[in-house]
XYZ file of C-alpha atoms in Angstrom:
603
model
C 87.135 -63.014 136.239
C 88.411 -60.443 138.424
C 88.050 -56.926 138.392
C 90.435 -54.485 140.165
C 89.237 -51.373 141.187
C 91.071 -47.930 142.753
C 89.532 -45.850 145.484
C 90.436 -42.368 146.441
C 89.264 -40.230 148.331
C 85.711 -42.141 147.321
C 86.321 -42.265 143.684
C 86.198 -45.565 141.971
C 87.967 -46.563 139.561
C 88.557 -49.482 137.222
C 92.226 -50.593 136.642
C 91.415 -54.356 134.995
C 88.840 -55.428 134.037
C 87.584 -58.750 132.483
C 86.818 -57.257 127.878
C 87.597 -53.360 128.739
C 90.277 -51.801 126.105
C 91.730 -49.514 128.206
C 91.359 -51.177 131.744
C 93.278 -54.310 131.429
C 96.573 -55.417 133.774
C 99.758 -56.557 132.269
C 99.802 -59.059 135.024
C 98.315 -59.591 138.805
C 98.899 -61.734 141.320
C 97.022 -61.868 145.649
C 97.946 -63.950 147.998
C 96.357 -64.587 151.583
C 98.291 -66.810 154.569
C 96.728 -67.753 157.992
C 98.542 -64.743 160.577
C 100.201 -63.118 157.641
C 99.522 -60.079 155.770
C 97.455 -59.942 152.976
C 99.823 -58.834 149.653
C 99.855 -58.505 146.062
C 101.711 -57.301 142.660
C 100.015 -55.749 139.772
C 101.883 -54.827 136.483
C 99.792 -51.656 134.596
C 100.565 -50.031 130.998
C 100.367 -46.393 130.511
C 97.144 -46.242 128.472
C 95.991 -47.373 131.797
C 93.128 -45.194 133.044
C 94.803 -45.770 136.778
C 98.209 -44.618 135.338
C 98.407 -41.537 137.115
C 95.547 -42.204 139.356
C 98.274 -44.141 141.732
C 99.248 -42.169 144.912
C 101.144 -45.028 147.401
C 100.099 -44.985 151.554
C 96.785 -44.033 150.093
C 95.483 -45.748 147.595
C 92.485 -48.493 147.662
C 93.349 -51.701 146.085
C 90.106 -53.796 145.400
C 90.181 -56.643 143.855
C 86.606 -59.005 143.578
C 85.951 -61.889 142.661
C 83.219 -61.573 139.095
C 81.843 -64.448 139.737
C 81.746 -65.068 144.198
C 81.192 -60.871 144.299
C 83.122 -61.872 146.811
C 85.863 -59.365 147.644
C 89.160 -61.559 147.593
C 91.680 -58.276 148.069
C 91.725 -55.950 149.341
C 94.125 -52.588 150.840
C 96.380 -49.838 150.458
C 99.003 -49.258 147.867
C 102.556 -50.547 149.019
C 104.490 -48.205 146.904
C 104.806 -47.964 143.278
C 107.920 -48.959 139.952
C 107.861 -47.379 137.090
C 110.480 -49.369 133.845
C 111.063 -49.942 130.549
C 112.384 -52.780 129.093
C 114.327 -53.581 126.678
C 112.662 -53.915 123.921
C 110.624 -50.696 124.835
C 107.732 -51.832 126.447
C 106.860 -49.886 129.877
C 105.668 -51.048 132.986
C 104.551 -49.859 136.675
C 104.421 -51.855 138.768
C 101.995 -51.896 141.742
C 102.491 -53.757 144.840
C 99.694 -53.792 147.935
C 99.626 -55.153 151.374
C 95.335 -55.452 153.206
C 94.651 -53.579 155.691
C 96.363 -56.012 158.502
C 99.467 -54.179 157.557
C 97.977 -51.164 159.589
C 98.645 -52.209 162.718
C 102.353 -52.039 160.968
C 101.588 -48.790 162.146
C 101.550 -47.321 164.916
C 103.383 -48.248 167.800
C 102.894 -49.525 171.003
C 104.642 -47.473 174.677
C 105.462 -49.095 176.981
C 103.504 -50.391 179.816
C 102.438 -53.150 182.088
C 99.480 -54.933 181.814
C 98.770 -57.540 184.650
C 96.720 -60.043 184.839
C 94.549 -58.475 182.359
C 91.808 -60.797 179.208
C 92.807 -61.524 175.729
C 89.883 -58.565 175.329
C 90.825 -56.445 177.506
C 94.925 -56.061 176.190
C 93.335 -56.264 172.621
C 90.915 -53.544 173.307
C 94.551 -51.357 175.074
C 96.328 -51.811 171.868
C 93.956 -51.018 169.715
C 92.708 -48.151 171.801
C 96.342 -46.710 171.164
C 96.850 -47.637 167.663
C 92.820 -45.503 166.815
C 94.194 -42.396 169.147
C 97.682 -41.869 166.878
C 95.626 -43.315 163.931
C 93.606 -41.045 161.255
C 89.882 -42.727 161.108
C 90.059 -44.576 157.359
C 93.257 -46.911 159.691
C 90.959 -47.405 162.927
C 90.415 -50.924 163.917
C 87.970 -52.199 166.140
C 88.183 -55.467 167.846
C 85.381 -57.990 166.501
C 85.456 -62.119 168.063
C 87.893 -62.696 170.023
C 86.922 -67.217 171.490
C 90.058 -66.914 173.528
C 89.432 -66.367 177.535
C 92.511 -67.923 178.755
C 96.355 -66.281 179.026
C 94.223 -64.564 182.637
C 97.169 -64.582 184.767
C 99.689 -63.736 182.565
C 101.012 -60.494 182.637
C 102.581 -59.041 179.658
C 104.456 -56.156 178.691
C 104.406 -53.768 176.300
C 107.652 -52.123 174.435
C 108.108 -50.108 172.201
C 106.872 -52.539 169.106
C 104.298 -51.976 166.490
C 101.312 -53.013 167.626
C 100.776 -56.536 165.256
C 104.698 -57.628 166.983
C 103.297 -56.389 170.488
C 100.082 -58.507 168.987
C 102.718 -61.976 168.197
C 104.366 -61.837 171.554
C 102.141 -60.877 173.859
C 99.548 -63.462 173.024
C 100.319 -65.602 169.525
C 103.852 -66.252 170.762
C 102.314 -67.188 173.640
C 99.192 -68.881 173.589
C 98.666 -70.026 170.117
C 96.072 -67.811 167.722
C 94.966 -66.008 164.989
C 94.416 -62.989 163.437
C 92.145 -61.337 159.973
C 91.002 -58.077 159.583
C 87.640 -57.385 157.882
C 85.217 -55.238 157.260
C 82.292 -55.198 159.130
C 79.381 -52.153 159.730
C 81.688 -49.769 156.977
C 85.273 -50.386 159.621
C 87.428 -53.143 160.038
C 87.651 -55.144 162.520
C 90.272 -57.505 164.258
C 89.309 -61.686 164.709
C 91.397 -62.992 167.206
C 89.945 -66.720 166.958
C 91.678 -70.747 168.039
C 91.174 -70.451 164.204
C 89.228 -69.163 161.846
C 87.951 -71.612 158.119
C 85.270 -73.681 157.912
C 85.701 -77.564 156.924
C 84.754 -77.658 153.410
C 82.459 -80.828 151.868
C 85.086 -79.804 148.626
C 87.621 -82.596 148.148
C 91.500 -82.365 146.579
C 92.054 -86.046 145.258
C 94.961 -87.358 142.209
C 93.242 -88.035 138.391
C 90.417 -84.139 139.890
C 91.796 -81.629 140.918
C 95.314 -82.195 141.967
C 98.241 -81.981 140.067
C 100.596 -83.255 142.872
C 102.071 -82.872 146.196
C 105.167 -82.467 148.640
C 104.830 -83.865 152.125
C 107.588 -83.034 154.538
C 108.081 -82.373 158.061
C 110.322 -79.948 160.259
C 111.313 -81.226 164.387
C 113.856 -79.303 164.780
C 111.009 -76.727 166.961
C 111.018 -79.593 169.387
C 112.019 -79.580 172.882
C 111.380 -82.225 175.221
C 112.428 -80.730 178.618
C 111.478 -77.375 178.117
C 113.323 -74.712 181.338
C 111.069 -72.130 181.982
C 113.069 -68.598 182.850
C 111.524 -65.125 183.993
C 112.269 -61.772 184.834
C 116.310 -61.212 184.851
C 116.740 -61.516 189.398
C 119.678 -58.815 189.186
C 120.166 -57.579 186.776
C 123.475 -55.308 187.437
C 125.447 -58.151 188.799
C 124.161 -61.349 187.093
C 122.038 -63.439 184.148
C 120.694 -64.834 187.142
C 116.517 -65.198 186.226
C 113.747 -66.830 187.875
C 112.423 -70.225 187.827
C 110.099 -73.581 188.368
C 111.941 -74.597 190.933
C 110.197 -73.274 194.286
C 107.004 -74.170 193.253
C 108.360 -78.045 191.161
C 110.105 -80.026 193.491
C 113.547 -78.433 193.557
C 113.749 -79.154 189.573
C 113.753 -76.095 187.435
C 112.830 -78.620 184.381
C 109.369 -79.596 182.348
C 109.437 -82.735 180.134
C 107.244 -83.390 177.710
C 107.200 -87.664 178.666
C 105.754 -88.163 175.154
C 107.950 -86.294 172.856
C 111.149 -87.439 175.157
C 109.834 -91.509 174.635
C 109.861 -89.954 170.694
C 113.129 -87.655 171.096
C 115.049 -88.312 172.983
C 116.851 -85.644 175.582
C 115.831 -82.123 173.374
C 116.487 -79.136 176.186
C 116.102 -75.572 175.749
C 114.808 -72.879 176.841
C 112.243 -70.581 176.745
C 112.476 -66.814 178.395
C 109.334 -64.717 179.393
C 111.253 -61.777 180.730
C 107.594 -60.427 182.483
C 106.684 -62.905 185.003
C 107.843 -62.728 188.557
C 106.091 -65.697 189.962
C 107.118 -68.666 189.519
C 103.796 -70.649 189.830
C 102.310 -68.114 186.556
C 105.567 -69.376 184.911
C 105.209 -73.080 185.206
C 102.138 -72.732 183.831
C 103.617 -70.290 180.737
C 106.097 -73.052 180.426
C 103.543 -75.300 180.431
C 101.151 -73.730 178.009
C 104.554 -72.872 175.451
C 104.999 -76.253 174.957
C 101.310 -77.732 174.330
C 101.697 -74.542 171.923
C 104.692 -75.194 170.282
C 105.978 -78.766 171.056
C 105.489 -80.283 168.181
C 106.657 -81.692 164.171
C 105.426 -79.197 161.950
C 104.660 -80.128 159.074
C 104.156 -79.501 155.740
C 102.336 -80.103 152.533
C 103.151 -78.612 149.538
C 100.588 -78.810 145.983
C 99.693 -78.391 142.755
C 95.763 -78.281 142.588
C 93.082 -77.196 139.978
C 90.069 -74.772 140.938
C 86.996 -76.406 139.882
C 85.229 -73.405 141.301
C 86.341 -71.201 138.114
C 84.134 -73.858 136.388
C 81.526 -74.987 137.966
C 80.255 -72.918 140.266
C 78.524 -76.044 142.479
C 82.073 -76.374 143.654
C 83.010 -74.832 146.541
C 86.064 -72.273 146.070
C 89.496 -72.869 147.701
C 90.552 -70.324 150.836
C 92.924 -69.544 152.718
C 92.020 -71.173 155.928
C 89.096 -73.727 155.034
C 90.508 -77.525 155.604
C 89.835 -80.116 152.635
C 89.698 -83.894 152.089
C 93.034 -84.692 150.627
C 94.038 -88.216 149.072
C 96.646 -89.410 146.805
C 97.174 -92.843 147.252
C 100.175 -92.972 146.024
C 101.694 -91.767 148.851
C 98.825 -92.864 150.946
C 97.859 -89.731 151.532
C 93.872 -89.493 153.018
C 93.289 -86.501 155.484
C 91.579 -83.866 156.159
C 94.567 -80.359 155.878
C 94.458 -76.969 156.368
C 94.899 -74.784 152.811
C 97.265 -72.328 154.323
C 98.374 -70.270 151.507
C 96.751 -69.271 148.356
C 98.458 -67.309 145.704
C 96.012 -66.446 142.614
C 96.828 -65.268 138.936
C 94.642 -62.781 138.047
C 94.948 -64.108 134.675
C 94.787 -68.023 135.681
C 92.707 -68.042 138.223
C 92.215 -72.313 138.104
C 95.267 -72.802 139.729
C 96.358 -71.166 142.733
C 99.298 -72.428 143.977
C 98.896 -73.395 147.572
C 101.162 -74.299 150.957
C 98.802 -77.210 153.364
C 100.022 -78.537 156.147
C 101.193 -75.998 159.977
C 103.847 -74.227 158.294
C 102.975 -71.136 158.169
C 101.600 -70.706 161.998
C 103.265 -67.890 162.914
C 102.661 -64.211 161.957
C 105.252 -62.558 159.440
C 108.791 -60.760 160.613
C 107.604 -57.652 160.598
C 110.649 -55.849 159.941
C 111.547 -57.130 156.728
C 107.213 -58.330 155.550
C 107.437 -56.253 152.302
C 110.593 -58.485 150.845
C 107.832 -62.278 151.635
C 105.596 -59.899 149.293
C 104.747 -62.932 146.718
C 107.493 -62.544 144.188
C 105.961 -60.843 140.324
C 106.223 -62.088 137.566
C 105.576 -59.892 134.233
C 105.698 -61.813 131.085
C 108.197 -62.087 128.848
C 110.180 -59.814 131.234
C 113.866 -60.758 131.258
C 114.830 -59.072 134.398
C 111.981 -61.268 136.009
C 115.410 -64.038 136.684
C 117.829 -60.923 137.509
C 115.501 -60.123 140.071
C 114.528 -62.824 141.630
C 118.049 -63.418 142.028
C 118.694 -60.005 143.921
C 116.101 -60.833 145.661
C 117.079 -64.149 147.593
C 121.087 -62.759 147.537
C 119.426 -59.569 149.963
C 117.405 -62.696 151.681
C 120.796 -64.690 152.309
C 122.528 -61.383 153.574
C 119.908 -60.063 155.176
C 119.580 -63.075 157.099
C 123.432 -63.636 157.948
C 124.106 -61.866 160.741
C 124.311 -65.000 163.641
C 129.135 -64.580 162.681
C 131.874 -63.981 163.516
C 134.201 -61.306 162.095
C 137.805 -62.247 162.211
C 140.471 -59.468 161.888
C 143.759 -61.327 161.469
C 147.712 -59.143 160.586
C 146.619 -60.971 156.843
C 143.481 -61.187 156.819
C 139.491 -61.144 157.309
C 137.491 -64.024 158.313
C 133.814 -64.120 158.401
C 132.287 -67.998 159.717
C 130.420 -69.126 161.584
C 132.244 -69.968 165.190
C 134.399 -67.199 166.288
C 137.906 -70.213 165.967
C 138.572 -71.144 162.920
C 139.580 -74.321 164.166
C 135.751 -75.745 164.435
C 134.095 -72.737 161.848
C 132.436 -75.221 158.995
C 131.547 -71.109 157.470
C 134.282 -69.003 156.719
C 134.312 -66.522 154.448
C 137.583 -65.717 153.525
C 139.975 -62.590 152.604
C 143.449 -62.557 151.551
C 146.021 -60.989 149.042
C 144.898 -64.059 146.945
C 141.110 -63.373 146.603
C 138.164 -63.683 148.027
C 136.039 -67.216 148.480
C 133.200 -69.209 151.067
C 133.605 -72.345 151.877
C 131.030 -74.504 154.330
C 133.979 -77.245 154.945
C 135.764 -75.096 156.834
C 139.011 -73.036 157.332
C 140.882 -74.611 154.486
C 138.375 -75.288 152.107
C 137.310 -75.017 149.562
C 136.577 -72.716 148.294
C 133.974 -73.166 146.003
C 133.356 -69.505 145.289
C 135.911 -67.278 145.103
C 137.216 -63.878 143.869
C 140.830 -64.564 143.044
C 143.985 -62.628 141.795
C 144.991 -63.839 138.756
C 140.839 -62.027 137.718
C 138.850 -65.900 137.528
C 135.822 -65.802 138.725
C 134.511 -69.812 140.718
C 130.739 -70.006 141.038
C 128.642 -72.755 140.498
C 125.702 -70.442 139.781
C 125.882 -66.604 137.842
C 123.022 -65.048 137.292
C 123.236 -61.423 135.917
C 121.537 -59.632 133.912
C 124.012 -59.076 131.000
C 127.278 -61.489 130.942
C 129.606 -59.570 128.045
C 133.582 -61.980 127.185
C 135.360 -63.117 123.908
C 134.898 -67.032 124.439
C 132.596 -69.585 126.048
C 133.720 -72.460 126.596
C 132.186 -75.852 128.329
C 135.761 -76.416 128.859
C 135.137 -79.837 126.670
C 134.689 -78.494 124.400
C 131.594 -80.180 123.207
C 129.972 -76.888 123.496
C 131.826 -73.774 123.026
C 131.537 -70.343 120.870
C 135.113 -68.314 119.338
C 134.888 -64.737 119.578
C 133.096 -64.368 115.862
C 129.713 -65.582 116.980
C 130.574 -68.963 115.823
C 128.795 -71.807 118.187
C 130.020 -75.411 117.867
C 128.382 -78.207 119.825
C 128.161 -82.042 119.784
C 124.131 -81.250 119.533
C 121.411 -78.930 119.742
C 118.386 -80.404 120.781
C 115.160 -78.071 120.772
C 112.007 -78.633 122.262
C 108.693 -76.110 121.943
C 110.330 -73.346 119.726
C 111.721 -71.932 116.589
C 114.347 -71.745 114.962
C 114.365 -68.230 112.804
C 117.492 -68.780 109.731
C 118.031 -65.009 107.766
C 119.597 -66.237 103.988
C 121.258 -63.915 101.343
C 118.950 -65.968 99.084
C 115.335 -66.753 98.466
C 115.893 -69.497 97.015
C 118.201 -71.464 98.956
C 119.604 -71.791 103.300
C 122.271 -72.161 104.360
C 122.951 -75.708 104.894
C 125.271 -78.813 105.428
C 125.062 -81.985 106.251
C 128.976 -83.703 105.837
C 130.470 -86.668 106.921
C 133.351 -86.742 108.748
C 134.736 -90.085 107.080
C 133.041 -89.356 103.653
C 133.388 -85.829 102.873
C 130.114 -83.348 101.765
C 127.035 -85.461 101.484
C 125.098 -82.204 100.551
C 126.246 -79.431 99.777
C 125.626 -75.340 101.354
C 123.520 -73.998 99.220
C 121.855 -77.154 97.934
C 118.663 -77.462 100.531
C 116.132 -75.455 100.464
C 112.008 -76.121 101.350
C 109.400 -75.453 98.517
C 106.541 -74.061 99.483
C 102.998 -75.521 97.508
C 99.866 -73.378 96.534
C 96.737 -74.041 98.134
C 95.477 -77.097 96.635
C 98.893 -78.290 95.688
C 100.150 -81.289 97.126
C 103.262 -80.073 95.887
C 107.731 -81.330 95.745
C 109.292 -81.769 99.343
C 112.104 -81.170 99.364
C 114.220 -79.824 96.101
C 118.253 -79.701 95.508
C 119.105 -76.485 94.268
C 122.341 -76.017 92.020
C 123.993 -73.675 89.925
C 120.666 -71.950 88.807
C 119.045 -75.239 88.239
C 116.705 -76.477 90.722
C 116.881 -80.685 90.858
C 113.029 -82.132 91.213
C 112.986 -85.982 92.870
C 110.295 -87.907 92.102
C 108.814 -88.142 96.306
C 105.983 -85.773 95.718
C 104.143 -86.116 99.150
C 100.024 -85.993 99.457
C 97.186 -86.592 102.478
C 95.941 -89.746 100.813
C 99.626 -91.606 100.220
C 99.267 -93.685 103.932
C 102.986 -93.972 102.806
C 104.364 -90.625 103.520
C 105.601 -89.433 106.567
C 105.872 -85.203 105.260
C 103.971 -83.059 104.600
C 102.990 -79.727 103.114
C 100.693 -78.319 104.751
C 98.478 -75.729 102.378
C 99.381 -72.831 101.500
C 101.194 -71.707 104.801
C 104.839 -73.293 104.213
C 104.290 -75.614 106.947
C 106.198 -79.100 107.852
C 104.292 -81.743 108.696
C 106.671 -84.793 109.331
C 107.672 -87.624 111.275
C 110.249 -89.594 109.227
C 111.611 -89.222 106.230
C 111.356 -91.272 103.106
C 112.815 -91.222 99.402
C 111.930 -92.677 96.913
C 112.519 -96.902 96.173
C 115.504 -98.025 94.288
C 114.301 -100.139 91.435
C 114.184 -103.802 94.180
C 112.223 -101.852 96.300
C 113.867 -100.653 98.838
C 114.093 -97.168 100.496
C 117.114 -95.031 99.345
C 119.400 -93.513 101.804
C 120.515 -90.877 101.685
C 124.316 -90.660 100.247
C 122.234 -92.634 98.203
C 119.380 -89.958 97.079
C 121.523 -87.311 96.522
C 124.029 -89.065 94.238
C 121.327 -89.935 91.714
C 120.148 -86.398 92.284
C 123.732 -85.037 91.454
C 123.176 -87.566 88.260
C 120.316 -86.048 87.379
C 122.770 -82.324 87.719
C 125.708 -83.762 86.095
C 123.344 -85.321 83.056
C 121.347 -81.422 82.314
C 124.232 -79.594 82.785
C 126.214 -81.464 80.565
C 123.166 -80.650 77.159
């Protein structure tokens, strides 16, 4: 369904094509999201014809839907890497981003724009971008249906172009941006909302597998204090307020929100606004665009257009009717994000609702690219854990470091008596508490060599023993495993034996001793068309066959040997009947067989 090509200076090479012997990706995913940079992650093997043709920042990667002919992703290769697994498999991983990322490559100089329209401001930004970028990165203004914000001034301050659009437009008046191709050029659209309302319904028992709805009112401000430029920057932190044009009050109240959530006071700073009337208008616009509880919906859906061309495909930005009577869901919702696996296009990962109504934080955009899974690679779990750890550490920059005479503290407040999140390091060890300075410290490395943690993710764990503490599971230094029970679901048991005739299995009753001794049990492998014998008990070089011989015509039999494959299908194990017509127990059957063996040995 998907064809992937690369282009280097106009030369196009196929990287992935269904049915090709060499041009095949080991794995691949791409993501589209409202107000986010599109992204893609692909893995190829050494025999792929594109292995040596990839140039970071230069190679253009295109993913085309062969059913519709639509290019669903296109953009430059951002970075690549090679790796070899412990099994000797070599991969090259490719991380790509959409053309919107080009706006991160240019910096806007300091400039104050007074009373400019949205169109004029965007045109100026793109002109500056194009003046320092090569022609292939030139971007021109396309559609713009937002005409407001004509009186508010705007100031660019050495941020990249995408950040300036976010700070001066999206965060202030809303709107959505996207890059598309038109007439062989890249154009930027700035719209109130893009996408269309689709006839396709996403509903229970049809194309929705699961749905989760959450609400986040944390951004709600019911009483806003708009703050303008700093009045005396060299003397005080005092800023312009709206008191002069708001009956002496510095507040703007949202009556509807206040009735629902109570009084929640917050501020919004507009450094470049110097006129109180403009500041009040900016504050009112800020409340209108930002002051609502955000709903987030997550769903597992099926894209039926892959199987039925009459169905509309799922696209980020489009609106669909979602129906799930079990959770009282029946409303039009917008698809905010879609992530597609090229090998499972019918099962996209989607996010719906308000969650994505913000531009990417450009400074960490590469860390937010979709997580990429190469099939059957153990390293993925570790890589995911490392990425999570990196995100947590990069985000933890708002704490307080306090150095006492005998220890170092990193806390969420500067006072250990009020702090709840505490990292503490002294001669006794290093630990983290989320309940305050006195602990408990549930994550710690202590001076006696102990590591305490709820979760440990590692490439290799080396040690002599593993013990869960109560003896229910134990691996000793020789590799022997003791467990209270073993449950295997959907897997295989592979046993290696030094004998062609027997497995080393023991069935033992702790009260009555051995029921079945080691080396006694084996399964027969019948020839084609032979009903065979299900269980053979082997001892001292002799085979003793039970009279239990399963066959496909016997409905009473619950073990069947399947043809000449040696597979055994079992539901319940039924043994010979005794003289009373009752089935023998396992112990009784073994005793019966042992008696026969002893008689044979006596002869």
